[in-house]
Amino acid sequence: MIRRATAVSIVLLLFAALGAPAPAHADEIPYVTTPNAVVDAMLSIAGVGARDHLIDLGSGDGRIVITAAKRFGTRGVGIELDGELVARSRENAAREGVSDKVKFLKQDLFASDFRDATVLTMYLLPEVNQDLRPTILFELRPGTRIVSHDWDMGDWKPDGKQVIPTPGKTVWPMEQSTVYLWIVPARVAGYWRGTLAGPDGEERVAIEFAQRFQETSANVWLKRWAMAGAGRIHGNRVSLRLDRSPWKPGSAPLRFTLQVRDGRIEGEASDGQERFVLRAKRVVN
Ligand SMILES: C[S@@+](CC[C@H](N)C(=O)[O-])C[C@H]1O[C@@H](n2cnc3c(N)ncnc32)[C@H](O)[C@@H]1O
C-alpha cells in the first residue's frame, strides 16, 4: 500500500507540475482518459473480436468497452468505482447504440471477479498492475489477453508492445503512449509422467517443467537417456525445443508443439522424417 501510495503521489505531483486539472477522483487511481488512437491500438494489439468478452478495470467514461462494442460487436463490462463516471458511461453507450452489448458496474476492481474475461484492459498505475499480477496469472484462463496502457508488469515481459505518438498528451509519459500485451500462460511447472512414442517405439517418460511466466525449461527422462530444453508458453500452447544430442550425437533437436489442458499435456514433434508423440499427466505441481 505504501508503494502504491508513493506512485499515486508521484502521478498527482506530475499533474500539479504540469498545471493540468487535478484528477476528479484522485484518492487512488486518478481519472485520466486513454486517447482514442490508443484505444484503437489496445483493441488491435489484442485482436479483439465479436466473440470476446472484454472487461476494462477502472473504465472511466467507458470508451474502451464502448469502442470495442461499436467496432467489433464485442460484449463488454466496465468496472468503475466512481458513480458519476458509471452514469456517464451508460449515457455514452446509449448514445452510441451499444447498451445491449455493454454493462457498467459501480464496483471496486480489487473486489471484482473478472475471470470471465477473454480480454482484460487497464489504464491504472504501475503498482496496481503488480498487485493484480497474481490474480491475472493464477485465476484467469490461459490465453486471456491482458492489455495495459502505459504501465508494464515488472519482470513479466510483454508478449507484444507498441508505442503510439499522442501529441497533446499532458500526463507522463507525455506525447506518447505505450500499449503492452500479455497472454496468460498455462501453468506447466511441476512433474509430469507419460509416454514418448517415436520411430523406435514407445517409452515411458518423466518430465520436470520449470516456468517463469511464459518462459519454460524442461528435463525429460526416459529409461536410458534424457533430453533437456527450453520453450515458450502461449496460452495453452507450449513450444518446446529438446536437445537429444547427448543420446544421438549430431541429431537435430526435437521441436514439440504441445497443448496443455486439465492436467494433461500432449503434442508432437516432426521433422518430416521422424515423428514423436509426447503425452503426459501432471503428477505434482
Ligand atoms: C486512468 S483512468 C482510466 C479510464 C479508462 N479505462 C480509460 O482508459 O480511458 C482509471 C480509472 O480507474 C477508476 N478507479 C480508481 N480506483 C478504482 C477502483 N478501486 N475500482 C474501480 N475503478 C477505480 C478511476 O475512477 C478512473 O476512472
CSV table of C-alpha atoms and ligand atoms in Angstrom, one decimal:
chain,number,residue,atom,x,y,z
A,1,MET,CA,0.0,0.0,0.0
A,2,ILE,CA,2.8,2.4,0.8
A,3,ARG,CA,4.5,1.8,-2.5
A,4,ARG,CA,1.2,2.3,-4.3
A,5,ALA,CA,0.5,5.5,-2.4
A,6,THR,CA,4.0,6.7,-3.5
A,7,ALA,CA,3.2,6.0,-7.1
A,8,VAL,CA,-0.1,7.8,-6.8
A,9,SER,CA,1.6,10.8,-5.1
A,10,ILE,CA,4.2,11.0,-8.0
A,11,VAL,CA,1.4,10.9,-10.6
A,12,LEU,CA,-0.5,13.6,-8.7
A,13,LEU,CA,2.6,15.8,-8.4
A,14,LEU,CA,3.1,15.5,-12.1
A,15,PHE,CA,-0.4,16.7,-12.7
A,16,ALA,CA,0.2,19.7,-10.4
A,17,ALA,CA,3.6,20.4,-12.0
A,18,LEU,CA,2.0,20.4,-15.5
A,19,GLY,CA,-0.8,22.7,-14.4
A,20,ALA,CA,-3.2,20.1,-15.6
A,21,PRO,CA,-6.6,20.0,-13.9
A,22,ALA,CA,-6.4,17.8,-10.8
A,23,PRO,CA,-7.9,14.4,-11.5
A,24,ALA,CA,-11.5,14.3,-10.4
A,25,HIS,CA,-11.2,11.0,-8.5
A,26,ALA,CA,-7.8,11.2,-7.2
A,27,ASP,CA,-8.0,9.3,-3.9
A,28,GLU,CA,-6.2,6.3,-5.5
A,29,ILE,CA,-6.0,5.8,-9.2
A,30,PRO,CA,-6.7,9.1,-11.0
A,31,TYR,CA,-9.2,9.5,-13.8
A,32,VAL,CA,-7.3,10.1,-17.0
A,33,THR,CA,-8.7,9.1,-20.3
A,34,THR,CA,-6.9,7.0,-22.9
A,35,PRO,CA,-6.6,8.9,-26.2
A,36,ASN,CA,-8.8,7.4,-28.9
A,37,ALA,CA,-5.9,6.4,-31.1
A,38,VAL,CA,-4.5,4.5,-28.1
A,39,VAL,CA,-7.9,2.8,-27.5
A,40,ASP,CA,-7.7,1.6,-31.1
A,41,ALA,CA,-4.2,0.3,-30.6
A,42,MET,CA,-5.2,-1.5,-27.5
A,43,LEU,CA,-8.0,-3.3,-29.2
A,44,SER,CA,-5.9,-4.0,-32.2
A,45,ILE,CA,-2.9,-5.5,-30.3
A,46,ALA,CA,-5.3,-7.8,-28.5
A,47,GLY,CA,-7.1,-8.8,-31.8
A,48,VAL,CA,-10.4,-8.0,-30.1
A,49,GLY,CA,-13.4,-9.5,-32.0
A,50,ALA,CA,-17.1,-10.3,-31.8
A,51,ARG,CA,-16.6,-13.5,-29.7
A,52,ASP,CA,-14.6,-11.8,-27.0
A,53,HIS,CA,-15.7,-10.7,-23.6
A,54,LEU,CA,-13.8,-7.6,-22.7
A,55,ILE,CA,-13.5,-6.2,-19.1
A,56,ASP,CA,-12.0,-2.8,-18.5
A,57,LEU,CA,-10.7,-2.3,-15.0
A,58,GLY,CA,-11.3,1.3,-14.0
A,59,SER,CA,-13.4,2.1,-17.0
A,60,GLY,CA,-13.6,5.9,-16.7
A,61,ASP,CA,-16.1,7.2,-19.3
A,62,GLY,CA,-16.4,3.7,-20.8
A,63,ARG,CA,-14.6,4.5,-24.0
A,64,ILE,CA,-12.6,1.2,-24.3
A,65,VAL,CA,-15.7,-1.0,-23.7
A,66,ILE,CA,-17.9,1.2,-25.9
A,67,THR,CA,-15.4,1.4,-28.8
A,68,ALA,CA,-15.0,-2.5,-28.8
A,69,ALA,CA,-18.8,-3.0,-28.9
A,70,LYS,CA,-19.3,-0.4,-31.6
A,71,ARG,CA,-16.4,-1.6,-33.9
A,72,PHE,CA,-16.5,-5.3,-33.3
A,73,GLY,CA,-19.7,-6.1,-31.6
A,74,THR,CA,-17.7,-7.2,-28.5
A,75,ARG,CA,-19.6,-7.8,-25.3
A,76,GLY,CA,-18.0,-5.8,-22.5
A,77,VAL,CA,-18.1,-4.8,-18.9
A,78,GLY,CA,-16.6,-1.7,-17.4
A,79,ILE,CA,-15.8,-1.8,-13.7
A,80,GLU,CA,-15.6,1.7,-12.2
A,81,LEU,CA,-15.6,3.0,-8.6
A,82,ASP,CA,-16.9,6.4,-9.4
A,83,GLY,CA,-20.7,6.5,-9.7
A,84,GLU,CA,-20.8,9.7,-11.9
A,85,LEU,CA,-18.4,8.1,-14.4
A,86,VAL,CA,-20.6,4.9,-14.4
A,87,ALA,CA,-23.7,7.1,-15.2
A,88,ARG,CA,-21.7,8.9,-17.9
A,89,SER,CA,-20.6,5.6,-19.4
A,90,ARG,CA,-24.2,4.3,-19.6
A,91,GLU,CA,-25.3,7.5,-21.3
A,92,ASN,CA,-22.3,7.2,-23.8
A,93,ALA,CA,-23.2,3.6,-24.5
A,94,ALA,CA,-26.9,4.6,-25.2
A,95,ARG,CA,-25.8,7.4,-27.5
A,96,GLU,CA,-23.5,5.0,-29.4
A,97,GLY,CA,-26.3,2.4,-29.6
A,98,VAL,CA,-24.4,-0.4,-27.8
A,99,SER,CA,-26.4,-0.6,-24.5
A,100,ASP,CA,-27.3,-4.2,-25.3
A,101,LYS,CA,-23.7,-5.2,-25.5
A,102,VAL,CA,-22.1,-3.5,-22.5
A,103,LYS,CA,-22.6,-3.1,-18.8
A,104,PHE,CA,-21.0,-0.7,-16.4
A,105,LEU,CA,-20.7,-1.7,-12.8
A,106,LYS,CA,-20.1,0.7,-9.9
A,107,GLN,CA,-17.6,-1.6,-8.2
A,108,ASP,CA,-14.1,-1.7,-6.7
A,109,LEU,CA,-11.9,-3.5,-9.1
A,110,PHE,CA,-10.0,-5.1,-6.2
A,111,ALA,CA,-13.2,-6.8,-5.0
A,112,SER,CA,-14.4,-7.8,-8.5
A,113,ASP,CA,-14.4,-11.1,-10.3
A,114,PHE,CA,-13.1,-10.8,-13.8
A,115,ARG,CA,-12.4,-14.5,-14.5
A,116,ASP,CA,-14.9,-14.4,-17.4
A,117,ALA,CA,-12.8,-12.0,-19.4
A,118,THR,CA,-11.1,-13.1,-22.6
A,119,VAL,CA,-9.6,-9.7,-22.9
A,120,LEU,CA,-8.7,-7.5,-19.9
A,121,THR,CA,-7.9,-3.9,-20.4
A,122,MET,CA,-6.5,-1.4,-17.9
A,123,TYR,CA,-5.0,2.0,-17.6
A,124,LEU,CA,-4.1,2.1,-13.9
A,125,LEU,CA,-0.8,2.5,-12.2
A,126,PRO,CA,2.4,0.5,-12.2
A,127,GLU,CA,2.0,-0.6,-8.6
A,128,VAL,CA,-1.6,-1.6,-9.2
A,129,ASN,CA,-0.6,-3.7,-12.2
A,130,GLN,CA,1.8,-5.5,-9.9
A,131,ASP,CA,-0.9,-6.0,-7.3
A,132,LEU,CA,-3.1,-7.6,-9.9
A,133,ARG,CA,-0.4,-9.9,-11.3
A,134,PRO,CA,-1.1,-12.9,-9.1
A,135,THR,CA,-4.9,-12.8,-9.8
A,136,ILE,CA,-4.2,-12.5,-13.5
A,137,LEU,CA,-1.6,-15.3,-13.6
A,138,PHE,CA,-3.4,-17.7,-11.3
A,139,GLU,CA,-7.1,-17.0,-11.8
A,140,LEU,CA,-7.6,-16.0,-15.4
A,141,ARG,CA,-7.9,-18.7,-18.1
A,142,PRO,CA,-4.7,-19.4,-20.1
A,143,GLY,CA,-4.9,-17.5,-23.3
A,144,THR,CA,-6.7,-14.5,-21.8
A,145,ARG,CA,-5.2,-11.3,-23.3
A,146,ILE,CA,-4.2,-8.5,-21.0
A,147,VAL,CA,-3.7,-5.1,-22.4
A,148,SER,CA,-2.3,-2.2,-20.4
A,149,HIS,CA,-1.9,1.4,-21.4
A,150,ASP,CA,1.5,2.9,-20.3
A,151,TRP,CA,2.3,0.6,-17.4
A,152,ASP,CA,4.1,-2.7,-17.6
A,153,MET,CA,4.0,-5.8,-15.3
A,154,GLY,CA,7.5,-5.5,-13.9
A,155,ASP,CA,9.6,-8.6,-14.7
A,156,TRP,CA,6.7,-10.3,-16.6
A,157,LYS,CA,7.8,-9.4,-20.0
A,158,PRO,CA,5.1,-8.5,-22.5
A,159,ASP,CA,4.2,-10.7,-25.5
A,160,GLY,CA,3.6,-7.5,-27.5
A,161,LYS,CA,4.3,-3.8,-27.3
A,162,GLN,CA,3.5,-0.8,-29.4
A,163,VAL,CA,4.4,2.9,-28.9
A,164,ILE,CA,1.9,5.4,-30.3
A,165,PRO,CA,2.6,9.1,-30.7
A,166,THR,CA,0.0,11.1,-28.7
A,167,PRO,CA,0.6,14.8,-29.4
A,168,GLY,CA,-1.1,16.8,-26.7
A,169,LYS,CA,-1.0,14.1,-24.0
A,170,THR,CA,-0.2,16.0,-20.8
A,171,VAL,CA,0.3,13.2,-18.4
A,172,TRP,CA,3.6,11.3,-18.1
A,173,PRO,CA,4.9,9.7,-20.3
A,174,MET,CA,3.9,12.8,-22.3
A,175,GLU,CA,3.4,13.0,-26.1
A,176,GLN,CA,3.4,9.2,-26.5
A,177,SER,CA,1.7,6.1,-25.1
A,178,THR,CA,2.9,2.6,-24.8
A,179,VAL,CA,0.5,-0.3,-25.2
A,180,TYR,CA,1.5,-3.7,-23.7
A,181,LEU,CA,0.0,-7.1,-24.4
A,182,TRP,CA,0.4,-10.3,-22.2
A,183,ILE,CA,-1.1,-13.7,-22.9
A,184,VAL,CA,-1.9,-15.5,-19.7
A,185,PRO,CA,0.3,-18.6,-19.8
A,186,ALA,CA,-0.9,-22.1,-18.8
A,187,ARG,CA,0.8,-23.4,-15.7
A,188,VAL,CA,3.2,-26.2,-16.6
A,189,ALA,CA,5.7,-26.0,-13.7
A,190,GLY,CA,5.9,-29.3,-11.9
A,191,TYR,CA,6.2,-33.0,-12.6
A,192,TRP,CA,4.5,-35.0,-15.3
A,193,ARG,CA,4.5,-38.7,-16.3
A,194,GLY,CA,3.6,-40.2,-19.6
A,195,THR,CA,4.9,-41.7,-22.8
A,196,LEU,CA,7.0,-40.7,-25.8
A,197,ALA,CA,6.3,-42.6,-29.0
A,198,GLY,CA,8.8,-42.4,-31.8
A,199,PRO,CA,10.3,-44.4,-34.7
A,200,ASP,CA,11.8,-46.9,-32.2
A,201,GLY,CA,8.5,-47.5,-30.3
A,202,GLU,CA,7.0,-46.1,-27.2
A,203,GLU,CA,8.8,-45.4,-23.9
A,204,ARG,CA,7.7,-44.1,-20.5
A,205,VAL,CA,8.8,-40.6,-19.6
A,206,ALA,CA,9.0,-38.4,-16.6
A,207,ILE,CA,9.1,-34.6,-17.2
A,208,GLU,CA,10.1,-31.8,-15.0
A,209,PHE,CA,9.0,-28.3,-16.1
A,210,ALA,CA,10.3,-25.1,-14.6
A,211,GLN,CA,8.4,-21.9,-15.5
A,212,ARG,CA,8.9,-18.2,-15.3
A,213,PHE,CA,5.8,-16.6,-16.7
A,214,GLN,CA,5.7,-17.5,-20.4
A,215,GLU,CA,9.2,-19.0,-20.4
A,216,THR,CA,9.8,-22.6,-19.6
A,217,SER,CA,12.6,-25.2,-19.4
A,218,ALA,CA,12.2,-28.9,-19.2
A,219,ASN,CA,14.0,-32.1,-18.4
A,220,VAL,CA,12.6,-35.3,-20.0
A,221,TRP,CA,13.8,-38.6,-18.6
A,222,LEU,CA,13.4,-41.9,-20.5
A,223,LYS,CA,14.6,-45.3,-19.5
A,224,ARG,CA,18.2,-45.0,-20.6
A,225,TRP,CA,18.7,-41.4,-21.6
A,226,ALA,CA,17.4,-37.9,-21.1
A,227,MET,CA,16.7,-34.7,-23.0
A,228,ALA,CA,16.7,-31.1,-21.8
A,229,GLY,CA,15.5,-27.9,-23.4
A,230,ALA,CA,13.6,-24.7,-23.2
A,231,GLY,CA,10.5,-23.2,-24.7
A,232,ARG,CA,7.7,-20.7,-24.6
A,233,ILE,CA,4.1,-20.9,-23.4
A,234,HIS,CA,1.4,-19.1,-25.4
A,235,GLY,CA,-1.9,-19.6,-23.6
A,236,ASN,CA,-2.4,-23.4,-23.7
A,237,ARG,CA,0.2,-24.0,-26.3
A,238,VAL,CA,3.8,-24.8,-25.4
A,239,SER,CA,6.6,-24.7,-28.0
A,240,LEU,CA,9.4,-26.8,-26.6
A,241,ARG,CA,12.8,-27.5,-28.1
A,242,LEU,CA,14.5,-30.6,-26.7
A,243,ASP,CA,18.2,-31.4,-27.3
A,244,ARG,CA,18.8,-35.1,-27.8
A,245,SER,CA,22.5,-34.8,-28.9
A,246,PRO,CA,23.9,-36.5,-25.8
A,247,TRP,CA,21.8,-39.5,-26.7
A,248,LYS,CA,22.1,-39.2,-30.5
A,249,PRO,CA,25.2,-37.1,-31.3
A,250,GLY,CA,24.8,-34.7,-34.2
A,251,SER,CA,21.0,-35.1,-34.2
A,252,ALA,CA,18.7,-32.1,-34.6
A,253,PRO,CA,16.7,-31.0,-31.6
A,254,LEU,CA,13.1,-32.2,-31.3
A,255,ARG,CA,10.7,-29.2,-31.6
A,256,PHE,CA,7.5,-30.1,-29.9
A,257,THR,CA,4.2,-28.2,-30.1
A,258,LEU,CA,2.2,-29.3,-27.1
A,259,GLN,CA,-1.3,-28.4,-25.8
A,260,VAL,CA,-1.9,-28.2,-22.0
A,261,ARG,CA,-5.4,-28.8,-20.7
A,262,ASP,CA,-6.9,-30.2,-17.5
A,263,GLY,CA,-3.7,-31.6,-16.1
A,264,ARG,CA,-2.7,-33.2,-19.4
A,265,ILE,CA,-0.1,-32.2,-21.9
A,266,GLU,CA,0.2,-33.7,-25.4
A,267,GLY,CA,1.6,-33.0,-28.8
A,268,GLU,CA,4.2,-33.9,-31.4
A,269,ALA,CA,7.5,-33.1,-32.9
A,270,SER,CA,8.1,-33.9,-36.5
A,271,ASP,CA,11.0,-33.1,-38.8
A,272,GLY,CA,9.5,-34.6,-41.9
A,273,GLN,CA,11.2,-37.9,-41.4
A,274,GLU,CA,10.7,-38.8,-37.8
A,275,ARG,CA,7.6,-38.2,-35.8
A,276,PHE,CA,7.5,-38.2,-32.0
A,277,VAL,CA,4.3,-38.0,-29.9
A,278,LEU,CA,4.5,-36.9,-26.3
A,279,ARG,CA,1.6,-37.5,-23.8
A,280,ALA,CA,1.8,-36.9,-20.1
A,281,LYS,CA,-0.3,-36.2,-17.0
A,282,ARG,CA,0.6,-33.9,-14.2
A,283,VAL,CA,1.6,-35.7,-11.1
A,284,VAL,CA,3.0,-32.9,-8.8
A,285,ASN,CA,2.5,-29.2,-9.1
B,1,LIG,C1,-6.6,6.2,-15.6
B,1,LIG,S1,-8.4,6.1,-15.5
B,1,LIG,C2,-8.7,5.0,-17.0
B,1,LIG,C3,-10.1,5.2,-17.5
B,1,LIG,C4,-10.4,4.3,-18.8
B,1,LIG,N1,-10.1,3.0,-18.5
B,1,LIG,C5,-9.6,4.8,-19.9
B,1,LIG,O1,-8.5,4.2,-20.3
B,1,LIG,O2,-9.9,5.9,-20.5
B,1,LIG,C6,-8.6,5.0,-14.2
B,1,LIG,C7,-10.0,4.8,-13.7
B,1,LIG,O3,-10.0,3.9,-12.6
B,1,LIG,C8,-11.0,4.3,-11.7
B,1,LIG,N2,-10.7,3.6,-10.4
B,1,LIG,C9,-9.8,4.0,-9.5
B,1,LIG,N3,-9.8,3.2,-8.4
B,1,LIG,C10,-10.7,2.2,-8.7
B,1,LIG,C11,-11.1,1.0,-8.1
B,1,LIG,N4,-10.5,0.6,-6.9
B,1,LIG,N5,-12.0,0.2,-8.7
B,1,LIG,C12,-12.6,0.6,-9.9
B,1,LIG,N6,-12.2,1.7,-10.5
B,1,LIG,C13,-11.3,2.5,-10.0
B,1,LIG,C14,-10.9,5.8,-11.7
B,1,LIG,O4,-12.1,6.4,-11.2
B,1,LIG,C15,-10.6,6.1,-13.2
B,1,LIG,O5,-11.8,6.3,-13.8
